[in-house]
């Protein structure tokens, strides 16, 4: 393998500008890597070789002509397979969309193209982004590059495994309850969920529209900051996208953090957190102290309800969003149905996997007459209270820290038949989606088996600059990103 594939985007950019390698060679080196390793890792659902090489050629032309290049031009990226990219398959890792070819670009895909970022292919996920391990994909299991018997986390497991396994330098994922941060944590890379509305959702296959956000993965904080700059901004195609300027996050990284206040979420460092994770996160807190930050303990008493609230709201929204997959407009249709009703029911019975069916049933129940007030409305009210808990916390501190997940990556197959224990892996991440605030996961240590541990950092809404600044200073003061999987 070309050692350059292990480097960060800015290191690769230097190599491109110094003509140590051309953009086409870099992209081809990634395809060679994918060819040699992806049978083991299972990150990619499909490749977009022609498109990627076309983009790389354009970059090479601009380099030869000494023209200005966007900061991530030529840096290979893996796209989660629930984000539309024109003329490529977009499956959401579901049988129901197995042969669906996207007729248009998602806004983020359009922006990637404008930034001359070669898109290598579409990467695996839990079907419709429902899951925490990528085992719910209808097509294949994705494995963790640190230990291929373990899950990469989910639902953006393909995105994280591709970056950690040197099959791509960057990736995009989507995060509804932790689906970027959890796999970033399990795979030892940086993953970031922006403020709700920061990035357009146009062209993202909807799971739970009031919680979904697209966000970046990278090998270091700077890479994710640059990638967010490339994809963020207002979009008239998404009425929830925020019409405000996008700051240059990469300019805020180096600022001194002396005197900043770091809140430690008490409830996320208590019972149920593995000893190794606890130790690593406590050491991270000490690092912040050494950097001159003030540490404040913060209690978020309603956090314990976040999983319950999430699994009512997310499933309710999913049951409505997934009603569109009816065999008429998209993808799979059952063969020889006796009548229209049977066409609908058989198409959906054949097309959706077990977890998706479970969510549709839960959500339909929560929204049904008589239960709406008891479940859906109550959950909305508690969601508001959780948000207010965060508002109060951010009056006292600049950022909040916690483990991204109470444990490290688990064995493939160990939780798949126990949905409740799978749902509990999201206890650290879900509340940020309910509150709409930005969150990031970055490496902060390893457990006794050598598996990566993630530190989660949360900031107030639109506080991405603070988030990246605090994360960058931690990264600079530690050396976790230099430890890479030997795969
Ligand atoms: N694991 C959570 C779920 O299954 C979150 C998924 C996500 O963020 N897309 O719903």
mmCIF file of C-alpha atoms in Angstrom, residues 94-431:
data_model
loop_
_atom_site.group_PDB
_atom_site.id
_atom_site.type_symbol
_atom_site.label_atom_id
_atom_site.label_comp_id
_atom_site.label_asym_id
_atom_site.label_seq_id
_atom_site.Cartn_x
_atom_site.Cartn_y
_atom_site.Cartn_z
ATOM 1 C CA UNK A 94 -31.930 -1.795 1.829
ATOM 2 C CA UNK A 95 -33.328 -4.442 -0.475
ATOM 3 C CA UNK A 96 -36.173 -2.103 -1.274
ATOM 4 C CA UNK A 97 -33.737 0.308 -2.992
ATOM 5 C CA UNK A 98 -31.278 -2.308 -4.243
ATOM 6 C CA UNK A 99 -31.443 -1.187 -7.869
ATOM 7 C CA UNK A 100 -32.350 2.453 -7.403
ATOM 8 C CA UNK A 101 -30.171 4.771 -9.483
ATOM 9 C CA UNK A 102 -30.289 8.338 -8.306
ATOM 10 C CA UNK A 103 -31.521 10.866 -10.895
ATOM 11 C CA UNK A 104 -30.081 13.859 -9.014
ATOM 12 C CA UNK A 105 -27.349 15.054 -6.682
ATOM 13 C CA UNK A 106 -27.924 15.715 -2.995
ATOM 14 C CA UNK A 107 -26.835 19.256 -2.143
ATOM 15 C CA UNK A 108 -23.786 17.900 -0.316
ATOM 16 C CA UNK A 109 -22.837 15.808 -3.365
ATOM 17 C CA UNK A 110 -23.100 18.896 -5.533
ATOM 18 C CA UNK A 111 -20.854 20.758 -3.126
ATOM 19 C CA UNK A 112 -18.306 17.933 -3.069
ATOM 20 C CA UNK A 113 -18.140 18.165 -6.847
ATOM 21 C CA UNK A 114 -17.769 21.950 -6.767
ATOM 22 C CA UNK A 115 -14.880 21.460 -4.342
ATOM 23 C CA UNK A 116 -13.298 18.916 -6.718
ATOM 24 C CA UNK A 117 -13.374 16.178 -4.096
ATOM 25 C CA UNK A 118 -13.259 12.774 -5.850
ATOM 26 C CA UNK A 119 -16.051 10.487 -4.620
ATOM 27 C CA UNK A 120 -14.693 6.934 -4.640
ATOM 28 C CA UNK A 121 -17.961 5.146 -3.997
ATOM 29 C CA UNK A 122 -20.935 4.562 -1.752
ATOM 30 C CA UNK A 123 -20.359 3.019 1.653
ATOM 31 C CA UNK A 124 -22.363 0.613 3.763
ATOM 32 C CA UNK A 125 -24.735 1.494 6.595
ATOM 33 C CA UNK A 126 -27.401 -0.051 8.762
ATOM 34 C CA UNK A 127 -30.512 -0.233 6.579
ATOM 35 C CA UNK A 128 -31.977 3.289 6.378
ATOM 36 C CA UNK A 129 -29.412 4.315 9.039
ATOM 37 C CA UNK A 130 -31.241 2.326 11.719
ATOM 38 C CA UNK A 131 -28.691 0.682 13.962
ATOM 39 C CA UNK A 132 -25.417 1.037 15.823
ATOM 40 C CA UNK A 133 -23.267 -1.671 14.280
ATOM 41 C CA UNK A 134 -23.821 -1.753 10.494
ATOM 42 C CA UNK A 135 -25.005 -5.351 10.943
ATOM 43 C CA UNK A 136 -28.487 -4.288 9.784
ATOM 44 C CA UNK A 137 -27.334 -3.743 6.198
ATOM 45 C CA UNK A 138 -29.273 -5.900 3.729
ATOM 46 C CA UNK A 139 -26.066 -6.512 1.763
ATOM 47 C CA UNK A 140 -23.086 -7.187 3.982
ATOM 48 C CA UNK A 141 -21.386 -6.796 7.312
ATOM 49 C CA UNK A 142 -18.715 -4.125 7.634
ATOM 50 C CA UNK A 143 -15.788 -4.975 9.896
ATOM 51 C CA UNK A 144 -13.723 -2.829 12.218
ATOM 52 C CA UNK A 145 -10.203 -2.222 10.820
ATOM 53 C CA UNK A 146 -8.744 -2.512 14.356
ATOM 54 C CA UNK A 147 -10.159 -6.016 14.837
ATOM 55 C CA UNK A 148 -12.141 -7.583 12.035
ATOM 56 C CA UNK A 149 -14.158 -9.703 14.479
ATOM 57 C CA UNK A 150 -15.670 -6.498 15.834
ATOM 58 C CA UNK A 151 -18.271 -4.074 14.534
ATOM 59 C CA UNK A 152 -17.244 -0.647 13.222
ATOM 60 C CA UNK A 153 -20.230 0.972 14.966
ATOM 61 C CA UNK A 154 -23.180 2.346 13.082
ATOM 62 C CA UNK A 155 -25.041 3.397 11.290
ATOM 63 C CA UNK A 156 -22.258 5.061 9.245
ATOM 64 C CA UNK A 157 -19.983 2.034 9.740
ATOM 65 C CA UNK A 158 -18.848 1.949 6.121
ATOM 66 C CA UNK A 159 -17.785 5.595 6.264
ATOM 67 C CA UNK A 160 -15.708 5.109 9.422
ATOM 68 C CA UNK A 161 -14.191 1.766 8.371
ATOM 69 C CA UNK A 162 -13.193 3.207 4.973
ATOM 70 C CA UNK A 163 -11.280 6.084 6.583
ATOM 71 C CA UNK A 164 -9.738 3.991 9.378
ATOM 72 C CA UNK A 165 -8.835 1.224 6.890
ATOM 73 C CA UNK A 166 -7.049 3.651 4.480
ATOM 74 C CA UNK A 167 -9.641 3.165 1.751
ATOM 75 C CA UNK A 168 -10.497 6.883 1.767
ATOM 76 C CA UNK A 169 -9.106 9.996 3.448
ATOM 77 C CA UNK A 170 -12.485 11.566 4.102
ATOM 78 C CA UNK A 171 -16.054 10.387 4.384
ATOM 79 C CA UNK A 172 -19.545 11.730 4.847
ATOM 80 C CA UNK A 173 -22.073 10.096 7.130
ATOM 81 C CA UNK A 174 -25.407 10.982 8.644
ATOM 82 C CA UNK A 175 -26.195 11.242 12.342
ATOM 83 C CA UNK A 176 -29.735 10.899 13.709
ATOM 84 C CA UNK A 177 -28.866 9.607 17.160
ATOM 85 C CA UNK A 178 -25.110 9.116 17.014
ATOM 86 C CA UNK A 179 -24.463 7.476 13.667
ATOM 87 C CA UNK A 180 -21.380 9.571 12.908
ATOM 88 C CA UNK A 181 -19.924 9.869 16.396
ATOM 89 C CA UNK A 182 -20.321 6.220 17.436
ATOM 90 C CA UNK A 183 -18.504 4.699 14.425
ATOM 91 C CA UNK A 184 -15.842 7.425 14.661
ATOM 92 C CA UNK A 185 -15.301 6.387 18.274
ATOM 93 C CA UNK A 186 -15.218 2.625 17.510
ATOM 94 C CA UNK A 187 -12.819 3.131 14.573
ATOM 95 C CA UNK A 188 -10.451 5.637 16.216
ATOM 96 C CA UNK A 189 -11.059 8.603 13.907
ATOM 97 C CA UNK A 190 -12.734 12.015 14.108
ATOM 98 C CA UNK A 191 -16.439 12.297 13.273
ATOM 99 C CA UNK A 192 -18.663 15.302 13.649
ATOM 100 C CA UNK A 193 -22.403 16.034 13.727
ATOM 101 C CA UNK A 194 -23.128 19.676 12.898
ATOM 102 C CA UNK A 195 -25.843 21.872 14.402
ATOM 103 C CA UNK A 196 -29.273 20.898 13.070
ATOM 104 C CA UNK A 197 -29.777 23.005 9.936
ATOM 105 C CA UNK A 198 -26.095 23.716 9.287
ATOM 106 C CA UNK A 199 -25.915 21.246 6.394
ATOM 107 C CA UNK A 200 -28.667 20.744 3.842
ATOM 108 C CA UNK A 201 -30.551 17.444 4.052
ATOM 109 C CA UNK A 202 -31.745 17.724 0.458
ATOM 110 C CA UNK A 203 -30.957 14.394 -1.145
ATOM 111 C CA UNK A 204 -30.332 12.536 2.101
ATOM 112 C CA UNK A 205 -32.749 9.612 2.366
ATOM 113 C CA UNK A 206 -34.830 10.664 5.353
ATOM 114 C CA UNK A 207 -34.908 8.583 8.529
ATOM 115 C CA UNK A 208 -36.129 11.020 11.224
ATOM 116 C CA UNK A 209 -36.186 14.442 9.630
ATOM 117 C CA UNK A 210 -36.132 16.525 12.819
ATOM 118 C CA UNK A 211 -32.943 14.749 13.962
ATOM 119 C CA UNK A 212 -30.998 13.846 10.774
ATOM 120 C CA UNK A 213 -27.814 15.759 9.935
ATOM 121 C CA UNK A 214 -25.044 14.998 7.445
ATOM 122 C CA UNK A 215 -21.505 15.396 8.767
ATOM 123 C CA UNK A 216 -17.801 14.751 8.107
ATOM 124 C CA UNK A 217 -15.307 12.027 9.046
ATOM 125 C CA UNK A 218 -11.536 12.462 8.881
ATOM 126 C CA UNK A 219 -8.212 11.362 10.362
ATOM 127 C CA UNK A 220 -7.770 14.620 12.239
ATOM 128 C CA UNK A 221 -9.782 17.577 13.487
ATOM 129 C CA UNK A 222 -8.590 19.923 10.749
ATOM 130 C CA UNK A 223 -9.783 17.537 8.007
ATOM 131 C CA UNK A 224 -13.285 17.411 9.465
ATOM 132 C CA UNK A 225 -13.375 21.215 9.879
ATOM 133 C CA UNK A 226 -12.400 21.698 6.232
ATOM 134 C CA UNK A 227 -14.926 19.143 5.040
ATOM 135 C CA UNK A 228 -17.709 20.794 7.030
ATOM 136 C CA UNK A 229 -16.798 24.134 5.442
ATOM 137 C CA UNK A 230 -17.153 22.503 2.043
ATOM 138 C CA UNK A 231 -20.638 21.078 2.642
ATOM 139 C CA UNK A 232 -22.303 23.578 5.029
ATOM 140 C CA UNK A 233 -24.560 26.492 4.178
ATOM 141 C CA UNK A 234 -28.076 27.547 3.346
ATOM 142 C CA UNK A 235 -30.028 25.667 0.713
ATOM 143 C CA UNK A 236 -33.421 26.696 -0.579
ATOM 144 C CA UNK A 237 -34.219 23.006 -1.197
ATOM 145 C CA UNK A 238 -34.232 22.314 2.561
ATOM 146 C CA UNK A 239 -36.585 24.532 4.547
ATOM 147 C CA UNK A 240 -34.818 23.613 7.803
ATOM 148 C CA UNK A 241 -31.396 24.680 6.559
ATOM 149 C CA UNK A 242 -30.186 27.807 8.324
ATOM 150 C CA UNK A 243 -29.797 31.007 6.364
ATOM 151 C CA UNK A 244 -26.660 32.256 8.104
ATOM 152 C CA UNK A 245 -23.036 32.575 7.020
ATOM 153 C CA UNK A 246 -20.685 29.625 7.504
ATOM 154 C CA UNK A 247 -17.616 30.661 9.505
ATOM 155 C CA UNK A 248 -14.206 29.486 8.404
ATOM 156 C CA UNK A 249 -13.928 26.779 11.057
ATOM 157 C CA UNK A 250 -10.372 25.920 10.079
ATOM 158 C CA UNK A 251 -9.266 29.438 11.104
ATOM 159 C CA UNK A 252 -10.456 28.921 14.702
ATOM 160 C CA UNK A 253 -8.461 25.790 15.438
ATOM 161 C CA UNK A 254 -5.302 27.199 16.953
ATOM 162 C CA UNK A 255 -6.757 29.713 19.391
ATOM 163 C CA UNK A 256 -5.581 29.399 22.993
ATOM 164 C CA UNK A 257 -8.118 27.700 25.273
ATOM 165 C CA UNK A 258 -6.792 28.963 28.614
ATOM 166 C CA UNK A 259 -9.672 29.884 30.898
ATOM 167 C CA UNK A 260 -12.273 28.070 28.817
ATOM 168 C CA UNK A 261 -14.812 26.140 30.832
ATOM 169 C CA UNK A 262 -15.165 22.429 30.200
ATOM 170 C CA UNK A 263 -18.269 20.789 31.638
ATOM 171 C CA UNK A 264 -18.102 17.112 32.476
ATOM 172 C CA UNK A 265 -21.477 15.382 32.126
ATOM 173 C CA UNK A 266 -21.818 13.563 35.416
ATOM 174 C CA UNK A 267 -24.491 11.101 34.276
ATOM 175 C CA UNK A 268 -22.301 9.808 31.428
ATOM 176 C CA UNK A 269 -19.325 8.906 33.600
ATOM 177 C CA UNK A 270 -21.198 6.869 36.194
ATOM 178 C CA UNK A 271 -22.540 3.323 36.276
ATOM 179 C CA UNK A 272 -22.385 1.235 33.144
ATOM 180 C CA UNK A 273 -19.237 2.870 31.755
ATOM 181 C CA UNK A 274 -16.349 0.448 31.246
ATOM 182 C CA UNK A 275 -13.287 1.021 33.424
ATOM 183 C CA UNK A 276 -10.999 1.571 30.421
ATOM 184 C CA UNK A 277 -13.356 4.157 28.924
ATOM 185 C CA UNK A 278 -13.704 5.939 32.255
ATOM 186 C CA UNK A 279 -9.929 6.101 32.703
ATOM 187 C CA UNK A 280 -9.314 7.443 29.205
ATOM 188 C CA UNK A 281 -11.969 10.139 29.508
ATOM 189 C CA UNK A 282 -10.731 11.155 32.955
ATOM 190 C CA UNK A 283 -7.235 11.484 31.491
ATOM 191 C CA UNK A 284 -8.677 13.654 28.696
ATOM 192 C CA UNK A 285 -10.275 15.903 31.303
ATOM 193 C CA UNK A 286 -6.878 16.181 33.014
ATOM 194 C CA UNK A 287 -5.355 17.171 29.658
ATOM 195 C CA UNK A 288 -7.840 20.040 29.393
ATOM 196 C CA UNK A 289 -6.935 21.080 32.934
ATOM 197 C CA UNK A 290 -3.245 21.053 32.003
ATOM 198 C CA UNK A 291 -4.052 23.241 29.009
ATOM 199 C CA UNK A 292 -5.471 25.831 31.385
ATOM 200 C CA UNK A 293 -9.179 25.067 31.071
ATOM 201 C CA UNK A 294 -11.442 25.127 34.079
ATOM 202 C CA UNK A 295 -13.321 21.885 34.769
ATOM 203 C CA UNK A 296 -16.922 22.074 35.982
ATOM 204 C CA UNK A 297 -19.159 19.130 36.820
ATOM 205 C CA UNK A 298 -22.517 19.385 35.038
ATOM 206 C CA UNK A 299 -25.612 17.362 35.758
ATOM 207 C CA UNK A 300 -28.154 16.716 32.999
ATOM 208 C CA UNK A 301 -30.805 14.874 35.001
ATOM 209 C CA UNK A 302 -33.160 14.261 32.081
ATOM 210 C CA UNK A 303 -30.519 12.477 30.041
ATOM 211 C CA UNK A 304 -31.734 9.105 31.291
ATOM 212 C CA UNK A 305 -34.942 9.675 29.335
ATOM 213 C CA UNK A 306 -33.195 10.482 26.071
ATOM 214 C CA UNK A 307 -33.242 6.935 24.683
ATOM 215 C CA UNK A 308 -36.953 6.504 25.457
ATOM 216 C CA UNK A 309 -37.805 9.864 23.926
ATOM 217 C CA UNK A 310 -35.657 9.182 20.869
ATOM 218 C CA UNK A 311 -37.181 5.781 20.155
ATOM 219 C CA UNK A 312 -40.648 7.314 20.143
ATOM 220 C CA UNK A 313 -39.848 10.376 18.032
ATOM 221 C CA UNK A 314 -37.377 8.758 15.625
ATOM 222 C CA UNK A 315 -39.627 5.776 14.960
ATOM 223 C CA UNK A 316 -42.711 8.004 14.563
ATOM 224 C CA UNK A 317 -40.910 10.114 11.968
ATOM 225 C CA UNK A 318 -39.472 7.021 10.286
ATOM 226 C CA UNK A 319 -42.876 5.351 9.992
ATOM 227 C CA UNK A 320 -44.099 8.409 8.139
ATOM 228 C CA UNK A 321 -40.957 8.931 6.013
ATOM 229 C CA UNK A 322 -40.794 5.292 4.944
ATOM 230 C CA UNK A 323 -44.414 5.258 3.770
ATOM 231 C CA UNK A 324 -43.124 6.442 0.395
ATOM 232 C CA UNK A 325 -41.491 3.069 -0.319
ATOM 233 C CA UNK A 326 -44.566 1.397 -1.700
ATOM 234 C CA UNK A 327 -43.348 -0.377 -4.837
ATOM 235 C CA UNK A 328 -44.865 2.292 -7.066
ATOM 236 C CA UNK A 329 -42.307 5.054 -7.141
ATOM 237 C CA UNK A 330 -39.011 3.503 -6.123
ATOM 238 C CA UNK A 331 -37.026 0.321 -6.136
ATOM 239 C CA UNK A 332 -38.278 -3.154 -5.397
ATOM 240 C CA UNK A 333 -41.782 -4.309 -6.355
ATOM 241 C CA UNK A 334 -43.150 -7.757 -5.572
ATOM 242 C CA UNK A 335 -43.820 -10.054 -8.499
ATOM 243 C CA UNK A 336 -47.343 -11.022 -9.621
ATOM 244 C CA UNK A 337 -49.408 -9.468 -6.810
ATOM 245 C CA UNK A 338 -53.111 -10.450 -6.818
ATOM 246 C CA UNK A 339 -54.275 -6.889 -6.241
ATOM 247 C CA UNK A 340 -53.069 -3.412 -5.280
ATOM 248 C CA UNK A 341 -53.159 -3.996 -1.535
ATOM 249 C CA UNK A 342 -51.136 -7.167 -1.866
ATOM 250 C CA UNK A 343 -48.667 -5.277 -4.061
ATOM 251 C CA UNK A 344 -48.073 -2.791 -1.223
ATOM 252 C CA UNK A 345 -47.910 -5.262 1.610
ATOM 253 C CA UNK A 346 -45.771 -7.875 -0.143
ATOM 254 C CA UNK A 347 -43.412 -5.259 -1.560
ATOM 255 C CA UNK A 348 -42.808 -3.853 1.908
ATOM 256 C CA UNK A 349 -42.628 -7.258 3.589
ATOM 257 C CA UNK A 350 -39.993 -8.376 1.090
ATOM 258 C CA UNK A 351 -38.120 -5.092 0.826
ATOM 259 C CA UNK A 352 -37.595 -4.052 4.452
ATOM 260 C CA UNK A 353 -35.398 -5.871 6.959
ATOM 261 C CA UNK A 354 -36.406 -6.795 10.518
ATOM 262 C CA UNK A 355 -35.077 -3.684 12.267
ATOM 263 C CA UNK A 356 -36.777 -1.340 9.810
ATOM 264 C CA UNK A 357 -40.052 -3.225 10.246
ATOM 265 C CA UNK A 358 -39.670 -2.993 14.018
ATOM 266 C CA UNK A 359 -39.218 0.790 13.780
ATOM 267 C CA UNK A 360 -42.196 1.234 11.446
ATOM 268 C CA UNK A 361 -44.404 -0.725 13.828
ATOM 269 C CA UNK A 362 -43.187 1.143 16.913
ATOM 270 C CA UNK A 363 -43.626 4.507 15.206
ATOM 271 C CA UNK A 364 -47.060 3.736 13.810
ATOM 272 C CA UNK A 365 -48.140 2.658 17.287
ATOM 273 C CA UNK A 366 -46.810 5.845 18.907
ATOM 274 C CA UNK A 367 -48.695 7.970 16.380
ATOM 275 C CA UNK A 368 -51.954 6.055 16.433
ATOM 276 C CA UNK A 369 -55.175 7.592 17.740
ATOM 277 C CA UNK A 370 -55.411 7.220 21.488
ATOM 278 C CA UNK A 371 -51.653 6.768 21.949
ATOM 279 C CA UNK A 372 -50.507 9.984 20.302
ATOM 280 C CA UNK A 373 -50.970 12.090 23.455
ATOM 281 C CA UNK A 374 -49.531 9.448 25.755
ATOM 282 C CA UNK A 375 -46.397 8.799 23.707
ATOM 283 C CA UNK A 376 -45.616 11.185 20.868
ATOM 284 C CA UNK A 377 -46.764 14.397 22.524
ATOM 285 C CA UNK A 378 -45.130 13.515 25.852
ATOM 286 C CA UNK A 379 -41.887 12.678 24.087
ATOM 287 C CA UNK A 380 -41.918 16.067 22.337
ATOM 288 C CA UNK A 381 -42.396 17.766 25.706
ATOM 289 C CA UNK A 382 -39.478 15.895 27.272
ATOM 290 C CA UNK A 383 -37.383 16.676 24.197
ATOM 291 C CA UNK A 384 -37.941 20.363 24.920
ATOM 292 C CA UNK A 385 -36.938 19.890 28.575
ATOM 293 C CA UNK A 386 -33.748 18.078 27.530
ATOM 294 C CA UNK A 387 -32.894 21.001 25.243
ATOM 295 C CA UNK A 388 -33.477 23.414 28.127
ATOM 296 C CA UNK A 389 -31.127 21.348 30.324
ATOM 297 C CA UNK A 390 -28.428 21.908 27.694
ATOM 298 C CA UNK A 391 -29.239 25.626 27.409
ATOM 299 C CA UNK A 392 -28.725 25.990 31.155
ATOM 300 C CA UNK A 393 -25.488 23.990 31.046
ATOM 301 C CA UNK A 394 -24.078 26.182 28.271
ATOM 302 C CA UNK A 395 -24.718 29.270 30.386
ATOM 303 C CA UNK A 396 -22.067 27.860 32.716
ATOM 304 C CA UNK A 397 -19.580 26.194 30.370
ATOM 305 C CA UNK A 398 -18.172 26.529 26.835
ATOM 306 C CA UNK A 399 -18.278 22.850 25.942
ATOM 307 C CA UNK A 400 -19.382 19.565 27.474
ATOM 308 C CA UNK A 401 -17.360 16.358 27.413
ATOM 309 C CA UNK A 402 -18.244 12.699 27.960
ATOM 310 C CA UNK A 403 -17.391 9.292 26.578
ATOM 311 C CA UNK A 404 -18.903 8.956 23.100
ATOM 312 C CA UNK A 405 -20.027 5.468 24.119
ATOM 313 C CA UNK A 406 -19.833 3.650 27.478
ATOM 314 C CA UNK A 407 -17.936 0.790 25.805
ATOM 315 C CA UNK A 408 -15.607 0.121 22.891
ATOM 316 C CA UNK A 409 -16.452 -1.836 19.719
ATOM 317 C CA UNK A 410 -18.156 -5.151 20.450
ATOM 318 C CA UNK A 411 -17.970 -8.527 18.707
ATOM 319 C CA UNK A 412 -19.981 -8.991 15.526
ATOM 320 C CA UNK A 413 -23.162 -10.861 16.399
ATOM 321 C CA UNK A 414 -23.010 -10.182 20.142
ATOM 322 C CA UNK A 415 -25.884 -7.683 20.341
ATOM 323 C CA UNK A 416 -27.814 -8.171 17.145
ATOM 324 C CA UNK A 417 -30.550 -10.304 18.698
ATOM 325 C CA UNK A 418 -30.969 -7.954 21.672
ATOM 326 C CA UNK A 419 -32.304 -4.646 20.291
ATOM 327 C CA UNK A 420 -32.508 -3.033 23.723
ATOM 328 C CA UNK A 421 -28.830 -3.497 24.499
ATOM 329 C CA UNK A 422 -28.032 -2.226 20.989
ATOM 330 C CA UNK A 423 -30.185 0.864 21.620
ATOM 331 C CA UNK A 424 -28.319 1.546 24.867
ATOM 332 C CA UNK A 425 -25.002 2.081 23.057
ATOM 333 C CA UNK A 426 -26.398 5.483 22.037
ATOM 334 C CA UNK A 427 -26.929 6.848 25.535
ATOM 335 C CA UNK A 428 -24.048 9.319 25.123
ATOM 336 C CA UNK A 429 -24.897 10.601 21.670
ATOM 337 C CA UNK A 430 -28.686 10.774 21.277
ATOM 338 C CA UNK A 431 -29.361 13.841 23.411
#
